[in-house]
PDB file of C-alpha atoms in Angstrom:
ATOM      1  CA  GLY J   1     -21.761  25.022   6.420  1.00  0.00           C
ATOM      2  CA  GLU J   2     -21.015  21.620   7.809  1.00  0.00           C
ATOM      3  CA  ASN J   3     -21.041  18.655   5.460  1.00  0.00           C
ATOM      4  CA  VAL J   4     -20.792  14.965   6.370  1.00  0.00           C
ATOM      5  CA  GLU J   5     -19.952  12.322   3.781  1.00  0.00           C
ATOM      6  CA  GLN J   6     -20.620   8.651   4.581  1.00  0.00           C
ATOM      7  CA  HIS J   7     -19.342   5.542   2.795  1.00  0.00           C
ATOM      8  CA  PRO J   8     -20.244   2.993   1.672  1.00  0.00           C
ATOM      9  CA  SER J   9     -23.930   3.447   0.913  1.00  0.00           C
ATOM     10  CA  THR J  10     -24.486  -0.316   1.108  1.00  0.00           C
ATOM     11  CA  LEU J  11     -22.430  -3.012   2.796  1.00  0.00           C
ATOM     12  CA  SER J  12     -22.959  -6.738   2.851  1.00  0.00           C
ATOM     13  CA  VAL J  13     -20.917  -8.991   5.168  1.00  0.00           C
ATOM     14  CA  GLN J  14     -21.004 -12.604   6.285  1.00  0.00           C
ATOM     15  CA  GLU J  15     -22.272 -13.271   9.775  1.00  0.00           C
ATOM     16  CA  GLY J  16     -19.348 -13.257  12.185  1.00  0.00           C
ATOM     17  CA  ASP J  17     -17.201 -10.965  10.047  1.00  0.00           C
ATOM     18  CA  SER J  18     -16.464  -7.305  10.830  1.00  0.00           C
ATOM     19  CA  ALA J  19     -18.071  -4.257   9.251  1.00  0.00           C
ATOM     20  CA  VAL J  20     -16.595  -0.773   8.967  1.00  0.00           C
ATOM     21  CA  ILE J  21     -18.440   2.399   7.966  1.00  0.00           C
ATOM     22  CA  LYS J  22     -16.567   5.659   7.435  1.00  0.00           C
ATOM     23  CA  CYS J  23     -17.541   9.311   7.619  1.00  0.00           C
ATOM     24  CA  THR J  24     -15.717  12.542   6.894  1.00  0.00           C
ATOM     25  CA  TYR J  25     -16.747  15.988   8.082  1.00  0.00           C
ATOM     26  CA  SER J  26     -15.875  19.458   6.876  1.00  0.00           C
ATOM     27  CA  ASP J  27     -16.011  21.727   9.936  1.00  0.00           C
ATOM     28  CA  SER J  28     -12.915  21.414  12.105  1.00  0.00           C
ATOM     29  CA  ALA J  29     -14.897  22.983  14.985  1.00  0.00           C
ATOM     30  CA  SER J  30     -17.187  19.930  15.187  1.00  0.00           C
ATOM     31  CA  ASN J  31     -16.732  18.203  18.542  1.00  0.00           C
ATOM     32  CA  TYR J  32     -19.414  15.545  18.891  1.00  0.00           C
ATOM     33  CA  PHE J  33     -19.958  12.559  16.588  1.00  0.00           C
ATOM     34  CA  PRO J  34     -22.858  10.164  17.175  1.00  0.00           C
ATOM     35  CA  TRP J  35     -23.907   7.035  15.294  1.00  0.00           C
ATOM     36  CA  TYR J  36     -27.562   6.106  14.906  1.00  0.00           C
ATOM     37  CA  LYS J  37     -29.032   2.754  13.913  1.00  0.00           C
ATOM     38  CA  GLN J  38     -32.378   2.494  12.156  1.00  0.00           C
ATOM     39  CA  GLU J  39     -33.908  -0.954  11.852  1.00  0.00           C
ATOM     40  CA  LEU J  40     -36.481  -1.529   9.156  1.00  0.00           C
ATOM     41  CA  GLY J  41     -39.690   0.349   9.926  1.00  0.00           C
ATOM     42  CA  LYS J  42     -38.338   1.763  13.174  1.00  0.00           C
ATOM     43  CA  ARG J  43     -37.017   5.066  14.437  1.00  0.00           C
ATOM     44  CA  PRO J  44     -33.285   5.926  14.497  1.00  0.00           C
ATOM     45  CA  GLN J  45     -31.641   5.234  17.845  1.00  0.00           C
ATOM     46  CA  LEU J  46     -28.272   6.278  19.187  1.00  0.00           C
ATOM     47  CA  ILE J  47     -25.868   3.360  19.496  1.00  0.00           C
ATOM     48  CA  ILE J  48     -22.573   5.056  20.286  1.00  0.00           C
ATOM     49  CA  ASP J  49     -21.028   8.520  20.254  1.00  0.00           C
ATOM     50  CA  ILE J  50     -17.614  10.117  20.647  1.00  0.00           C
ATOM     51  CA  ARG J  51     -16.370  13.550  21.570  1.00  0.00           C
ATOM     52  CA  SER J  52     -13.397  15.267  20.011  1.00  0.00           C
ATOM     53  CA  ASN J  53     -11.172  14.882  23.070  1.00  0.00           C
ATOM     54  CA  VAL J  54     -11.235  11.084  22.687  1.00  0.00           C
ATOM     55  CA  GLY J  55      -9.691   8.984  19.912  1.00  0.00           C
ATOM     56  CA  GLU J  56     -11.630   5.753  20.387  1.00  0.00           C
ATOM     57  CA  LYS J  57     -14.634   4.453  22.283  1.00  0.00           C
ATOM     58  CA  LYS J  58     -15.905   0.880  22.614  1.00  0.00           C
ATOM     59  CA  ASP J  59     -19.149  -0.676  23.714  1.00  0.00           C
ATOM     60  CA  GLN J  60     -19.134  -4.461  23.483  1.00  0.00           C
ATOM     61  CA  ARG J  61     -19.038  -5.324  19.753  1.00  0.00           C
ATOM     62  CA  ILE J  62     -19.151  -1.768  18.470  1.00  0.00           C
ATOM     63  CA  ALA J  63     -16.440   0.866  18.486  1.00  0.00           C
ATOM     64  CA  VAL J  64     -15.946   4.301  17.040  1.00  0.00           C
ATOM     65  CA  THR J  65     -12.600   5.868  16.135  1.00  0.00           C
ATOM     66  CA  LEU J  66     -11.942   9.536  15.462  1.00  0.00           C
ATOM     67  CA  ASN J  67      -9.078  11.136  13.544  1.00  0.00           C
ATOM     68  CA  LYS J  68      -9.386  14.887  14.095  1.00  0.00           C
ATOM     69  CA  THR J  69      -6.451  15.759  11.875  1.00  0.00           C
ATOM     70  CA  ALA J  70      -7.957  13.984   8.891  1.00  0.00           C
ATOM     71  CA  LYS J  71     -11.518  14.928   9.950  1.00  0.00           C
ATOM     72  CA  HIS J  72     -12.894  11.450   9.727  1.00  0.00           C
ATOM     73  CA  PHE J  73     -14.495   8.930  12.071  1.00  0.00           C
ATOM     74  CA  SER J  74     -15.489   5.312  11.666  1.00  0.00           C
ATOM     75  CA  LEU J  75     -17.894   2.763  13.116  1.00  0.00           C
ATOM     76  CA  HIS J  76     -16.555  -0.741  13.638  1.00  0.00           C
ATOM     77  CA  ILE J  77     -18.820  -3.702  14.310  1.00  0.00           C
ATOM     78  CA  THR J  78     -17.134  -6.990  15.156  1.00  0.00           C
ATOM     79  CA  GLU J  79     -18.596 -10.517  15.165  1.00  0.00           C
ATOM     80  CA  THR J  80     -21.615  -9.317  13.220  1.00  0.00           C
ATOM     81  CA  GLN J  81     -25.011 -10.895  13.866  1.00  0.00           C
ATOM     82  CA  PRO J  82     -28.264 -10.871  11.873  1.00  0.00           C
ATOM     83  CA  GLU J  83     -29.731  -8.235  14.221  1.00  0.00           C
ATOM     84  CA  ASP J  84     -27.004  -5.827  13.126  1.00  0.00           C
ATOM     85  CA  SER J  85     -28.752  -5.539   9.754  1.00  0.00           C
ATOM     86  CA  ALA J  86     -30.024  -1.956   9.602  1.00  0.00           C
ATOM     87  CA  VAL J  87     -29.309   1.479   8.182  1.00  0.00           C
ATOM     88  CA  TYR J  88     -26.569   3.315  10.068  1.00  0.00           C
ATOM     89  CA  PHE J  89     -26.193   7.099  10.105  1.00  0.00           C
ATOM     90  CA  CYS J  90     -23.200   9.080  11.273  1.00  0.00           C
ATOM     91  CA  ALA J  91     -23.546  12.712  12.327  1.00  0.00           C
ATOM     92  CA  ALA J  92     -21.497  15.674  13.480  1.00  0.00           C
ATOM     93  CA  ARG J  93     -22.435  18.503  15.804  1.00  0.00           C
ATOM     94  CA  TRP J  94     -21.521  21.496  13.788  1.00  0.00           C
ATOM     95  CA  ALA J  95     -20.510  24.113  16.318  1.00  0.00           C
ATOM     96  CA  GLU J  96     -19.774  24.633  19.970  1.00  0.00           C
ATOM     97  CA  GLY J  97     -22.938  25.185  21.957  1.00  0.00           C
ATOM     98  CA  ALA J  98     -25.208  24.188  19.098  1.00  0.00           C
ATOM     99  CA  GLN J  99     -27.713  21.371  19.212  1.00  0.00           C
ATOM    100  CA  LYS J 100     -27.904  20.955  15.463  1.00  0.00           C
ATOM    101  CA  LEU J 101     -26.571  17.706  14.006  1.00  0.00           C
ATOM    102  CA  VAL J 102     -25.606  17.198  10.376  1.00  0.00           C
ATOM    103  CA  PHE J 103     -26.163  13.610   9.237  1.00  0.00           C
ATOM    104  CA  GLY J 104     -24.401  11.494   6.667  1.00  0.00           C
ATOM    105  CA  GLN J 105     -26.265   9.805   3.836  1.00  0.00           C
ATOM    106  CA  GLY J 106     -26.643   6.473   5.606  1.00  0.00           C
ATOM    107  CA  THR J 107     -25.257   2.955   5.084  1.00  0.00           C
ATOM    108  CA  ARG J 108     -27.500  -0.044   4.596  1.00  0.00           C
ATOM    109  CA  LEU J 109     -25.745  -2.949   6.297  1.00  0.00           C
ATOM    110  CA  THR J 110     -26.859  -6.473   5.493  1.00  0.00           C
ATOM    111  CA  ILE J 111     -25.572  -9.461   7.461  1.00  0.00           C
ATOM    112  CA  ASN J 112     -25.681 -12.671   5.441  1.00  0.00           C
ATOM    113  CA  PRO J 113     -26.155 -15.905   7.399  1.00  0.00           C
TER     114      PRO J 113
ATOM    115  CA  ASP K   1     -38.240   6.417  29.131  1.00  0.00           C
ATOM    116  CA  VAL K   2     -38.353   9.232  26.590  1.00  0.00           C
ATOM    117  CA  LYS K   3     -41.334   9.156  24.372  1.00  0.00           C
ATOM    118  CA  VAL K   4     -41.685  11.099  21.127  1.00  0.00           C
ATOM    119  CA  THR K   5     -44.913  10.574  19.236  1.00  0.00           C
ATOM    120  CA  GLN K   6     -46.105  11.769  15.853  1.00  0.00           C
ATOM    121  CA  SER K   7     -49.724  12.305  14.893  1.00  0.00           C
ATOM    122  CA  SER K   8     -49.823   9.910  11.928  1.00  0.00           C
ATOM    123  CA  ARG K   9     -47.717   7.008  10.621  1.00  0.00           C
ATOM    124  CA  TYR K  10     -49.092   7.343   7.084  1.00  0.00           C
ATOM    125  CA  LEU K  11     -50.681  10.297   5.349  1.00  0.00           C
ATOM    126  CA  VAL K  12     -51.897  10.797   1.793  1.00  0.00           C
ATOM    127  CA  LYS K  13     -52.634  14.331   0.607  1.00  0.00           C
ATOM    128  CA  ARG K  14     -53.361  16.042  -2.678  1.00  0.00           C
ATOM    129  CA  THR K  15     -51.178  18.659  -4.349  1.00  0.00           C
ATOM    130  CA  GLY K  16     -51.978  22.121  -3.019  1.00  0.00           C
ATOM    131  CA  GLU K  17     -53.451  20.953   0.277  1.00  0.00           C
ATOM    132  CA  LYS K  18     -52.273  22.405   3.573  1.00  0.00           C
ATOM    133  CA  VAL K  19     -50.732  19.659   5.689  1.00  0.00           C
ATOM    134  CA  PHE K  20     -50.058  19.593   9.422  1.00  0.00           C
ATOM    135  CA  LEU K  21     -47.661  17.118  11.017  1.00  0.00           C
ATOM    136  CA  GLU K  22     -47.583  17.089  14.786  1.00  0.00           C
ATOM    137  CA  CYS K  23     -44.944  15.920  17.206  1.00  0.00           C
ATOM    138  CA  VAL K  24     -45.253  15.584  20.967  1.00  0.00           C
ATOM    139  CA  GLN K  25     -42.556  14.726  23.520  1.00  0.00           C
ATOM    140  CA  ASP K  26     -43.149  13.957  27.165  1.00  0.00           C
ATOM    141  CA  MET K  27     -39.709  14.603  28.680  1.00  0.00           C
ATOM    142  CA  ASP K  28     -39.720  18.384  29.022  1.00  0.00           C
ATOM    143  CA  HIS K  29     -37.059  18.746  26.309  1.00  0.00           C
ATOM    144  CA  GLU K  30     -36.227  22.287  25.231  1.00  0.00           C
ATOM    145  CA  ASN K  31     -35.076  21.376  21.726  1.00  0.00           C
ATOM    146  CA  MET K  32     -37.196  19.890  18.985  1.00  0.00           C
ATOM    147  CA  PHE K  33     -36.334  19.101  15.367  1.00  0.00           C
ATOM    148  CA  TRP K  34     -38.026  18.188  12.110  1.00  0.00           C
ATOM    149  CA  TYR K  35     -36.139  16.102   9.524  1.00  0.00           C
ATOM    150  CA  ARG K  36     -37.047  14.546   6.247  1.00  0.00           C
ATOM    151  CA  GLN K  37     -35.540  11.214   5.295  1.00  0.00           C
ATOM    152  CA  ASP K  38     -35.007  10.254   1.663  1.00  0.00           C
ATOM    153  CA  PRO K  39     -33.024   7.254   0.360  1.00  0.00           C
ATOM    154  CA  GLY K  40     -29.420   8.173  -0.325  1.00  0.00           C
ATOM    155  CA  LEU K  41     -29.791  11.613   1.244  1.00  0.00           C
ATOM    156  CA  GLY K  42     -29.839  10.695   4.911  1.00  0.00           C
ATOM    157  CA  LEU K  43     -31.654  12.878   7.417  1.00  0.00           C
ATOM    158  CA  ARG K  44     -31.941  16.504   6.409  1.00  0.00           C
ATOM    159  CA  LEU K  45     -32.931  19.153   8.921  1.00  0.00           C
ATOM    160  CA  ILE K  46     -35.958  21.254   7.976  1.00  0.00           C
ATOM    161  CA  TYR K  47     -36.474  23.403  11.089  1.00  0.00           C
ATOM    162  CA  PHE K  48     -35.633  23.290  14.760  1.00  0.00           C
ATOM    163  CA  SER K  49     -36.730  25.065  17.906  1.00  0.00           C
ATOM    164  CA  TYR K  50     -34.850  25.901  21.094  1.00  0.00           C
ATOM    165  CA  ASP K  51     -37.819  27.077  23.071  1.00  0.00           C
ATOM    166  CA  VAL K  52     -41.494  27.897  22.908  1.00  0.00           C
ATOM    167  CA  LYS K  53     -42.222  30.297  20.029  1.00  0.00           C
ATOM    168  CA  MET K  54     -38.565  30.086  18.903  1.00  0.00           C
ATOM    169  CA  LYS K  55     -37.653  28.562  15.561  1.00  0.00           C
ATOM    170  CA  GLU K  56     -34.645  28.392  13.312  1.00  0.00           C
ATOM    171  CA  LYS K  57     -34.277  27.277   9.721  1.00  0.00           C
ATOM    172  CA  GLY K  58     -32.411  24.118   9.016  1.00  0.00           C
ATOM    173  CA  ASP K  59     -30.861  23.080   5.737  1.00  0.00           C
ATOM    174  CA  ILE K  60     -34.031  22.667   3.647  1.00  0.00           C
ATOM    175  CA  PRO K  61     -36.752  25.006   5.000  1.00  0.00           C
ATOM    176  CA  GLU K  62     -38.260  25.991   1.646  1.00  0.00           C
ATOM    177  CA  GLY K  63     -41.921  25.049   1.385  1.00  0.00           C
ATOM    178  CA  TYR K  64     -42.261  24.405   5.120  1.00  0.00           C
ATOM    179  CA  SER K  65     -43.114  26.353   8.253  1.00  0.00           C
ATOM    180  CA  VAL K  66     -43.294  25.366  11.919  1.00  0.00           C
ATOM    181  CA  SER K  67     -45.141  26.267  15.065  1.00  0.00           C
ATOM    182  CA  ARG K  68     -44.224  25.764  18.704  1.00  0.00           C
ATOM    183  CA  GLU K  69     -46.884  27.161  20.996  1.00  0.00           C
ATOM    184  CA  LYS K  70     -46.240  24.706  23.842  1.00  0.00           C
ATOM    185  CA  LYS K  71     -42.989  23.194  25.014  1.00  0.00           C
ATOM    186  CA  GLU K  72     -44.035  19.614  24.342  1.00  0.00           C
ATOM    187  CA  ARG K  73     -45.487  20.135  20.856  1.00  0.00           C
ATOM    188  CA  PHE K  74     -43.774  21.022  17.571  1.00  0.00           C
ATOM    189  CA  SER K  75     -45.783  21.202  14.366  1.00  0.00           C
ATOM    190  CA  LEU K  76     -44.551  21.076  10.794  1.00  0.00           C
ATOM    191  CA  ILE K  77     -46.739  22.783   8.209  1.00  0.00           C
ATOM    192  CA  LEU K  78     -46.708  22.325   4.467  1.00  0.00           C
ATOM    193  CA  GLU K  79     -48.559  25.420   3.255  1.00  0.00           C
ATOM    194  CA  SER K  80     -49.267  24.003  -0.197  1.00  0.00           C
ATOM    195  CA  ALA K  81     -48.159  20.402  -0.560  1.00  0.00           C
ATOM    196  CA  SER K  82     -46.266  19.403  -3.687  1.00  0.00           C
ATOM    197  CA  THR K  83     -45.280  15.986  -5.027  1.00  0.00           C
ATOM    198  CA  ASN K  84     -41.601  16.621  -4.239  1.00  0.00           C
ATOM    199  CA  GLN K  85     -42.541  16.760  -0.559  1.00  0.00           C
ATOM    200  CA  THR K  86     -43.449  13.078  -0.630  1.00  0.00           C
ATOM    201  CA  SER K  87     -41.098  11.690   2.002  1.00  0.00           C
ATOM    202  CA  MET K  88     -40.633  10.253   5.489  1.00  0.00           C
ATOM    203  CA  TYR K  89     -40.774  12.977   8.136  1.00  0.00           C
ATOM    204  CA  LEU K  90     -39.075  12.418  11.478  1.00  0.00           C
ATOM    205  CA  CYS K  91     -39.392  14.518  14.596  1.00  0.00           C
ATOM    206  CA  ALA K  92     -36.756  14.498  17.348  1.00  0.00           C
ATOM    207  CA  SER K  93     -36.104  16.174  20.667  1.00  0.00           C
ATOM    208  CA  ASN K  94     -33.337  16.585  23.208  1.00  0.00           C
ATOM    209  CA  LEU K  95     -32.364  18.391  26.353  1.00  0.00           C
ATOM    210  CA  SER K  96     -30.295  21.564  26.340  1.00  0.00           C
ATOM    211  CA  GLY K  97     -27.041  21.069  28.202  1.00  0.00           C
ATOM    212  CA  GLY K  98     -27.496  17.337  28.142  1.00  0.00           C
ATOM    213  CA  THR K  99     -25.749  14.561  26.256  1.00  0.00           C
ATOM    214  CA  TYR K 100     -26.828  15.878  22.812  1.00  0.00           C
ATOM    215  CA  GLU K 101     -28.594  12.575  22.095  1.00  0.00           C
ATOM    216  CA  GLN K 102     -31.650  13.172  19.959  1.00  0.00           C
ATOM    217  CA  TYR K 103     -34.720  11.011  20.556  1.00  0.00           C
ATOM    218  CA  PHE K 104     -36.734  10.323  17.458  1.00  0.00           C
ATOM    219  CA  GLY K 105     -40.405   9.780  16.834  1.00  0.00           C
ATOM    220  CA  PRO K 106     -41.657   6.840  14.721  1.00  0.00           C
ATOM    221  CA  GLY K 107     -41.955   8.959  11.564  1.00  0.00           C
ATOM    222  CA  THR K 108     -44.774   9.977   9.235  1.00  0.00           C
ATOM    223  CA  ARG K 109     -44.706   8.708   5.686  1.00  0.00           C
ATOM    224  CA  LEU K 110     -46.348  11.440   3.623  1.00  0.00           C
ATOM    225  CA  THR K 111     -47.463  10.844   0.066  1.00  0.00           C
ATOM    226  CA  VAL K 112     -48.563  13.823  -2.019  1.00  0.00           C
ATOM    227  CA  THR K 113     -50.491  12.901  -5.163  1.00  0.00           C
TER     228      THR K 113
END
C-alpha cells in the first residue's frame, strides 16, 4: 500500500528565515498532495495542496513543489513568523477516484523570535 | 462554514469498557473518516465510510468498529478498550467529487486506564 515518509520530525528556525519540510511517497499513481497545519490544541487544517499535473504552487509565503519522477514533494515557508509554529502533515491520495489520504509522520516547526 | 463536531474533548475509560466516540458533520458530506493521532506516527486511518451503512477498513482497524446509520453521523466503537488505545482520535469528512479537502473535528483525547 501507499507509504508517506516525512522529514524532519522537528525543525527550529529563526523568525524571518525559511523552512522546508520534505515528503516522499511510494505509489506512483498518487495524484493529489495536501499539506495540513495543526496548531497546538487545534484541529488540522488544509493550508495548500498540489495535483500531479502541476510542479509548483504558491500562496503568499507558502509554496509546495512536486517532483513526480523522484516521488517527493516539499513545503516551503518563507519569512517565517511566530504564528507559523505548528505541526505540519503532508499526505498523498493513494489512488485515482479514492478519497483515502495517507499522512506523513508530521513535523513540529518552531519559530524562534 | 463546514462544521465537524465530536461528542467529547476528553474521555477516561477503564480497560475492558465499551467506548463510543461520535462525530457529526453539518455539510451533507458523503465521506467520513476516523483517524488516531500519536506522536511520531502522524494520522493513521482506522475506518472510513462512503455512504450511509457503508464502511471500509483503513490501515489500523483492529480493535475498532464503526457505525453510520445517518449521513451526518459516524461513530467509532472500541468493543473492549485497552491501554494501547489511549490516543487522540480525530474525525474528518469531505465531499465526493469535490476538492478532496478533509475537514477535521476538534479531536477526542481518550485515556484508557
